[in-house]
Coordinates of C-alpha atoms in Angstrom, one line a residue:
Chain Q
M1 CA 81.5 106.2 61.3
A2 CA 81.6 108.8 64.6
S3 CA 84.9 108.7 66.5
F4 CA 86.2 109.5 69.7
Q5 CA 89.2 109.6 71.9
L6 CA 90.6 106.9 73.4
D7 CA 93.6 106.8 76.0
I8 CA 95.4 103.8 77.1
V9 CA 97.5 104.5 80.4
T10 CA 100.0 102.6 82.7
P11 CA 102.0 103.7 85.5
E12 CA 104.9 103.6 83.3
K13 CA 103.6 105.4 80.2
T14 CA 100.8 106.4 77.9
V15 CA 100.6 103.6 75.5
Y16 CA 98.1 104.8 73.2
S17 CA 96.1 107.9 72.7
G18 CA 94.2 108.8 69.4
E19 CA 90.7 108.8 67.6
I20 CA 89.1 105.6 67.4
E21 CA 85.9 104.1 66.3
H22 CA 85.1 101.4 68.6
F23 CA 87.2 99.2 71.0
H24 CA 86.5 96.1 72.5
A25 CA 87.6 94.8 76.0
P26 CA 87.8 91.9 78.3
G27 CA 85.2 92.9 81.5
V28 CA 85.7 90.9 84.4
D29 CA 82.0 89.8 83.6
G30 CA 82.7 89.2 79.7
G31 CA 83.7 91.2 76.7
F32 CA 82.1 94.3 75.8
G33 CA 82.0 96.6 72.9
V34 CA 81.9 100.5 72.8
L35 CA 81.0 102.8 70.4
A36 CA 81.1 106.5 70.4
R37 CA 78.4 108.6 72.7
H38 CA 78.2 105.5 75.0
Q39 CA 76.7 106.0 78.2
P40 CA 79.3 107.0 80.8
M41 CA 80.5 103.6 82.6
L42 CA 83.1 102.6 84.8
A43 CA 83.9 98.8 84.1
A44 CA 86.5 96.4 85.6
L45 CA 88.8 94.5 83.5
G46 CA 90.3 91.0 83.6
I47 CA 93.4 89.7 82.0
G48 CA 92.8 89.8 78.2
R49 CA 92.9 91.3 74.9
V50 CA 91.5 94.9 73.8
G51 CA 91.1 95.5 70.3
F52 CA 90.1 98.8 68.5
R53 CA 89.7 100.3 65.0
E54 CA 91.4 103.7 64.4
A55 CA 89.4 106.7 62.7
D56 CA 91.3 105.6 59.3
G57 CA 90.5 102.0 59.8
T58 CA 93.5 100.6 61.2
E59 CA 92.5 97.7 63.4
R60 CA 95.1 97.2 66.3
T61 CA 95.4 94.5 69.3
L62 CA 96.9 94.7 72.7
A63 CA 97.1 92.7 75.7
I64 CA 96.2 94.2 79.1
S65 CA 97.0 92.6 82.6
G66 CA 93.7 93.7 84.0
G67 CA 92.3 97.5 85.1
F68 CA 89.5 99.9 84.3
A69 CA 87.6 101.2 81.4
N70 CA 86.4 104.5 82.0
V71 CA 83.9 105.9 79.5
S72 CA 82.6 109.1 79.8
G73 CA 81.3 112.5 77.6
D74 CA 85.0 113.5 76.5
G75 CA 86.1 110.0 75.6
A76 CA 87.5 106.6 76.8
T77 CA 90.3 105.9 79.0
I78 CA 91.7 102.4 79.7
L79 CA 93.6 102.0 83.0
A80 CA 95.9 98.9 83.4
E81 CA 99.3 98.2 85.2
A82 CA 100.4 96.7 82.0
A83 CA 99.6 96.7 78.4
E84 CA 101.6 95.9 75.2
F85 CA 100.7 96.0 71.5
G86 CA 101.3 92.5 69.8
D87 CA 104.4 93.4 68.1
E88 CA 106.1 94.8 71.2
I89 CA 105.6 91.9 73.3
D90 CA 108.7 89.8 74.1
I91 CA 107.6 86.1 72.8
E92 CA 110.6 84.2 74.5
R93 CA 110.1 85.9 77.8
A94 CA 106.4 85.5 78.0
R95 CA 107.3 81.8 76.8
A96 CA 109.7 81.4 80.1
A97 CA 107.0 82.8 82.2
R98 CA 104.6 80.5 80.9
E99 CA 106.7 77.7 81.7
R100 CA 107.7 78.9 85.1
A101 CA 104.3 79.3 86.0
Q102 CA 103.1 76.0 84.6
E103 CA 106.3 74.1 86.6
R104 CA 104.9 75.9 89.9
L105 CA 101.7 74.5 89.3
D106 CA 102.6 71.0 88.2
N107 CA 104.9 70.6 91.4
R108 CA 103.1 72.3 94.1
T109 CA 104.7 72.9 97.4
P110 CA 103.0 74.5 100.5
D111 CA 105.0 78.0 99.9
V112 CA 103.4 77.9 96.2
D113 CA 101.1 80.8 96.0
V114 CA 98.6 79.1 93.7
E115 CA 96.4 82.1 92.8
R116 CA 99.5 83.9 91.7
A117 CA 100.9 81.2 89.7
Q118 CA 97.4 81.1 87.8
A119 CA 97.2 84.6 87.0
A120 CA 100.9 84.6 85.9
L121 CA 100.1 81.7 83.5
G122 CA 96.9 83.6 82.6
R123 CA 98.8 86.5 81.6
A124 CA 101.7 84.8 79.6
F125 CA 99.0 82.7 77.8
M126 CA 97.4 86.3 76.7
R127 CA 100.5 87.8 75.8
L128 CA 101.4 85.0 73.5
R129 CA 97.9 84.8 71.5
V130 CA 98.0 88.8 71.3
S131 CA 101.7 88.5 69.8
G132 CA 100.1 85.8 67.2
S133 CA 103.1 83.5 67.9
E134 CA 100.6 80.8 68.9
Chain T
M1 CA 156.8 122.7 104.3
A2 CA 156.0 120.1 101.6
T3 CA 158.7 119.5 99.1
L4 CA 157.8 120.2 95.3
R5 CA 157.9 116.6 94.6
Q6 CA 155.1 116.0 97.2
L7 CA 153.2 119.1 95.8
R8 CA 153.2 117.7 92.5
T9 CA 151.9 114.4 93.5
R10 CA 149.1 115.9 95.5
V11 CA 147.7 118.2 92.5
A12 CA 147.8 115.0 90.3
S13 CA 145.8 113.0 92.6
I14 CA 143.2 115.7 93.4
T15 CA 142.9 116.3 89.8
N16 CA 141.8 112.8 89.2
I17 CA 139.5 112.9 92.0
Q18 CA 138.0 116.0 90.2
S19 CA 137.9 114.2 87.1
V20 CA 135.8 111.3 88.7
T21 CA 133.4 113.8 90.7
N22 CA 132.9 115.7 87.1
A23 CA 131.8 112.3 85.4
M24 CA 129.7 111.3 88.3
Q25 CA 127.7 114.6 88.2
L26 CA 127.2 114.3 84.4
V27 CA 125.8 110.6 84.7
A28 CA 123.6 112.2 87.7
A29 CA 122.4 114.8 85.5
A30 CA 121.5 112.3 82.8
R31 CA 119.7 109.9 85.2
M32 CA 117.8 112.6 86.8
R33 CA 116.5 113.9 83.5
R34 CA 115.3 110.3 82.7
A35 CA 114.0 110.0 86.4
Q36 CA 111.7 113.2 85.6
E37 CA 110.4 112.2 82.5
A38 CA 109.3 108.9 84.5
I39 CA 107.4 111.4 86.7
A40 CA 105.6 113.2 83.8
A41 CA 104.8 109.7 82.3
A42 CA 103.0 108.4 85.1
R43 CA 101.0 111.8 85.6
P44 CA 98.0 110.5 83.1
Y45 CA 97.7 107.2 84.9
A46 CA 97.8 109.2 88.0
Q47 CA 94.9 111.5 87.3
Q48 CA 92.6 108.9 85.9
L49 CA 92.9 106.3 88.7
D50 CA 92.2 109.4 90.9
R51 CA 89.0 110.3 88.9
V52 CA 88.1 106.5 89.2
L53 CA 88.5 106.6 93.0
Q54 CA 86.3 109.9 93.3
R55 CA 83.6 108.4 91.6
L56 CA 83.6 105.2 93.5
S57 CA 83.8 107.2 96.9
G58 CA 80.7 109.2 95.7
M59 CA 78.8 106.0 96.3
E60 CA 77.7 105.5 99.9
S61 CA 78.2 102.4 101.9
L62 CA 81.0 101.3 100.5
S63 CA 83.6 100.0 102.4
H64 CA 86.9 97.8 102.3
P65 CA 89.3 96.3 104.6
L66 CA 92.1 98.5 103.5
M67 CA 89.8 101.5 104.1
T68 CA 89.0 100.8 107.6
E69 CA 90.8 102.6 110.3
R70 CA 91.8 100.8 113.7
V71 CA 93.4 101.8 116.9
I72 CA 97.0 102.1 116.1
D73 CA 99.3 99.9 118.4
R74 CA 101.9 99.8 115.8
T75 CA 102.9 101.5 112.8
A76 CA 105.1 100.1 109.8
L77 CA 107.4 102.9 108.2
I78 CA 108.5 102.3 104.5
V79 CA 111.5 104.6 104.2
L80 CA 113.0 105.3 100.8
A81 CA 116.8 105.9 101.1
S82 CA 119.3 105.0 98.0
D83 CA 121.8 102.1 97.7
R84 CA 124.9 104.4 97.1
G85 CA 126.4 107.0 98.9
L86 CA 127.9 110.5 97.7
C87 CA 124.6 112.2 97.5
G88 CA 124.9 114.5 99.9
S89 CA 122.4 114.6 103.1
F90 CA 119.5 112.8 100.8
N91 CA 119.5 109.8 103.1
T92 CA 120.1 111.5 106.2
N93 CA 117.0 113.7 105.3
S94 CA 114.3 110.5 104.9
C95 CA 115.8 108.5 107.8
R96 CA 116.1 111.3 110.2
H97 CA 112.6 112.4 109.5
A98 CA 111.4 108.3 109.9
F99 CA 113.4 108.1 113.0
N100 CA 111.9 111.5 114.6
A101 CA 108.5 110.3 113.8
M102 CA 108.4 106.7 114.7
S103 CA 107.8 105.1 118.3
L104 CA 109.8 102.2 120.1
D105 CA 107.7 99.4 118.9
D106 CA 107.5 100.7 115.1
G107 CA 109.0 98.7 112.3
I108 CA 110.9 99.6 109.4
M109 CA 110.3 98.7 105.7
A110 CA 113.7 99.9 104.5
V111 CA 113.9 100.6 100.5
G112 CA 117.7 101.0 99.9
R113 CA 121.1 99.9 101.6
K114 CA 121.7 103.3 103.1
G115 CA 118.4 103.1 104.8
R116 CA 118.5 99.7 106.2
S117 CA 122.3 100.3 107.9
F118 CA 120.7 103.7 109.4
F119 CA 117.7 102.0 111.1
R120 CA 120.2 98.8 112.3
N121 CA 122.6 101.2 113.6
R122 CA 119.8 102.7 115.9
N123 CA 118.5 98.9 116.8
C124 CA 115.3 99.8 115.1
E125 CA 113.2 96.7 114.0
I126 CA 113.7 96.0 110.1
L127 CA 110.5 94.0 109.0
N128 CA 112.1 93.9 105.7
D129 CA 114.7 95.5 103.3
Y130 CA 114.7 95.7 99.3
E131 CA 117.9 96.4 97.7
D132 CA 118.7 97.7 94.1
V133 CA 115.4 99.1 93.6
F134 CA 116.4 102.3 91.9
R135 CA 118.9 100.5 89.7
D136 CA 116.5 99.4 87.1
L137 CA 113.1 100.9 88.2
S138 CA 109.9 99.1 87.2
F139 CA 106.7 98.9 88.4
A140 CA 107.1 95.3 89.6
S141 CA 109.4 96.6 92.5
A142 CA 106.4 98.7 93.3
I143 CA 103.7 96.0 93.5
T144 CA 106.3 93.8 95.8
I145 CA 106.3 96.3 98.4
A146 CA 103.0 97.2 98.3
E147 CA 101.8 93.6 98.6
D148 CA 104.2 93.1 101.6
A149 CA 102.8 96.5 103.3
V150 CA 99.2 95.2 102.4
N151 CA 99.8 91.7 103.7
R152 CA 101.2 92.8 107.2
F153 CA 98.3 95.2 107.4
L154 CA 95.8 92.5 106.7
S155 CA 97.5 90.1 109.2
G156 CA 97.0 92.6 111.9
E157 CA 100.9 92.7 112.4
V158 CA 100.6 96.6 112.2
D159 CA 97.7 99.0 112.2
R160 CA 99.1 101.5 109.8
V161 CA 101.7 101.6 107.1
M162 CA 103.4 105.3 106.4
L163 CA 105.4 106.2 103.5
I164 CA 108.5 108.3 104.0
Y165 CA 110.6 109.6 101.3
N166 CA 112.1 112.6 99.6
A167 CA 109.7 114.4 97.4
F168 CA 111.4 116.0 94.4
V169 CA 110.6 119.6 94.8
S170 CA 113.3 120.9 92.1
V171 CA 116.6 120.1 91.7
A172 CA 118.0 122.2 94.4
Q173 CA 115.6 121.3 96.8
Q174 CA 114.3 117.6 97.9
Q175 CA 111.6 117.7 101.0
P176 CA 111.3 114.7 103.2
V177 CA 107.3 114.0 103.6
S178 CA 105.5 111.2 105.2
E179 CA 102.3 110.1 103.9
Q180 CA 99.8 107.6 105.0
L181 CA 99.6 104.7 102.7
L182 CA 97.2 102.3 105.0
P183 CA 94.7 102.4 105.4
I184 CA 93.5 104.6 102.8
A185 CA 92.6 108.2 103.8
P186 CA 88.7 108.7 102.9
R187 CA 88.3 111.0 100.0
E188 CA 85.7 113.8 99.0
G189 CA 83.2 111.9 96.6
E190 CA 82.1 113.3 93.3
A191 CA 78.3 112.9 92.7
T192 CA 77.9 110.0 90.0
G193 CA 75.0 111.1 88.1
V194 CA 73.8 108.6 85.4
Y195 CA 76.8 106.2 85.7
L196 CA 77.0 102.4 84.6
F197 CA 78.9 100.2 86.7
E198 CA 80.2 96.9 85.3
P199 CA 79.7 94.8 87.3
S200 CA 79.0 96.2 90.8
P201 CA 80.8 99.2 92.6
E202 CA 81.6 96.6 95.3
V203 CA 83.7 94.5 92.7
L204 CA 85.2 97.5 91.1
L205 CA 86.4 98.7 94.7
E206 CA 87.9 95.3 95.1
T207 CA 89.6 96.1 91.8
L208 CA 90.8 99.6 92.4
V209 CA 92.1 99.4 96.2
P210 CA 95.2 97.2 95.7
R211 CA 96.0 99.1 92.2
H212 CA 95.7 102.5 94.0
V213 CA 98.0 101.4 97.0
N214 CA 100.8 100.0 94.4
F215 CA 100.5 103.4 92.7
Q216 CA 101.2 105.2 95.7
V217 CA 104.3 103.3 96.3
W218 CA 105.2 103.6 92.5
R219 CA 104.8 107.5 92.7
A220 CA 106.8 107.7 95.8
L221 CA 109.8 105.5 94.2
L222 CA 109.6 107.6 91.1
E223 CA 109.9 110.9 93.3
S224 CA 112.6 109.5 95.6
N225 CA 114.8 108.3 92.5
A226 CA 114.9 111.9 91.0
G227 CA 115.5 113.5 94.3
E228 CA 118.4 110.8 94.7
Q229 CA 120.1 112.1 91.1
A230 CA 119.4 115.5 91.7
A231 CA 121.2 115.4 95.4
R232 CA 124.0 113.4 93.9
M233 CA 124.3 115.9 91.0
R234 CA 124.6 118.9 93.5
A235 CA 126.9 117.2 95.8
M236 CA 129.3 116.2 92.9
D237 CA 129.1 119.8 91.4
N238 CA 130.3 121.1 94.7
A239 CA 133.0 118.2 95.0
T240 CA 134.5 119.5 91.6
K241 CA 134.3 122.7 92.4
N242 CA 136.1 122.2 95.9
A243 CA 138.7 120.1 93.9
G244 CA 139.2 122.9 91.8
D245 CA 140.1 125.3 94.7
V246 CA 142.5 122.9 96.4
I247 CA 144.3 122.5 93.1
E248 CA 144.5 126.6 92.7
E249 CA 146.0 126.7 96.1
L250 CA 148.3 123.7 95.9
T251 CA 149.9 125.2 92.7
R252 CA 150.1 128.7 94.3
E253 CA 152.0 127.0 97.1
M254 CA 154.0 124.8 94.2
N255 CA 155.2 128.0 92.3
K256 CA 155.9 129.6 95.6
E257 CA 158.4 126.7 96.4
R258 CA 159.9 126.6 93.4
Q259 CA 160.5 130.4 93.0
S260 CA 162.3 130.4 96.7
S261 CA 164.3 127.3 95.6
I262 CA 165.5 129.1 92.3
T263 CA 166.1 132.2 94.6
L264 CA 168.5 130.0 97.1
E265 CA 170.2 128.7 94.1
L266 CA 170.6 132.2 92.5
M267 CA 172.0 133.6 96.1
D268 CA 174.5 130.6 96.0
I269 CA 175.6 131.4 92.8
I270 CA 176.1 134.8 93.1
G271 CA 177.9 134.3 96.3
G272 CA 180.1 132.2 94.7
A273 CA 180.7 134.5 92.2
E274 CA 181.8 137.2 94.5
A275 CA 184.0 134.9 96.4
V276 CA 186.1 134.4 93.0
A277 CA 186.3 138.1 92.1
Q278 CA 187.6 139.0 95.5

């Protein structure tokens, strides 16, 4: 199967860089998959799971907190403000974040930013799912 | 003239100072290396984000509230300084640069304790201040600062946000610079060709713009952090050298003092011996 270059970058580091066969990503209007020689594309990503198969057949999954996928002739790049592979996720921290967000949503006071709490809850859920703990 | 004992105590205390400044220099050097690595690690993201922005700027008729110029009544200046001193003229450089550029009713967003006290002493209005951002630098801090700036801009409290920090030119040089953070300056677009946008360019821009602002703040934080460590490293290097000079001088004085006391004692003995011989 034809392979292409994928880079996953965050402001803090390059999370992944390598040859892959395909990847799928959580577009804001629904998930999509990309194979080699895809048409050039710029897509907005939501909070969710990115999965890809490396050229040697290994399947890998990571959680991202929204961003972009930029597909061009010389490969694809995923830009995210945060991206973590399943085995790097701190499960305890994700659980704590989920509980904090849940509590803020349950006991709403006027100064609770509902949108932000919901986004935090979504991120925590996604990280727990990708880490395979729940 | 100081006594021998006084001189000895002074040499001992300056030797202590020297070992402290030397340790601080080594710590700053290690932190600076890490800070430089962080700058390098952010580069791929910067390039990609820039490509996305160019691609979208190529589209006509796109607009965003954060890209709209207004008549400038009031500016907010985000000034990056350090939390701790002993770093030479690092803080004075960025703070003075901001102070000279601001007009009377402009407000300050101070990052770092030293910046806050600089502007408080000069009775400038401080809109907000952030402490301990640099101790454990994470992207989350950049988001907090950027969101604060965006909210002030959107609410109409300020019409422009400037970012003032020391750019890391080299280990020996940090250059105070000011950049416009908001509104985002328009950029030369790139012809898009056959490009698929998912979903619409408008929604993409909506996603991109806040991330772009977050990243500008992040980049400035990284540069300023590397600059701070470099400045501290040089300041401590100078201090260590100066302490060495002072120790040398005091030792010389101490030796002279000891010698003259020996000479005096000898003269006493010789005088005594001669008196006995007569």
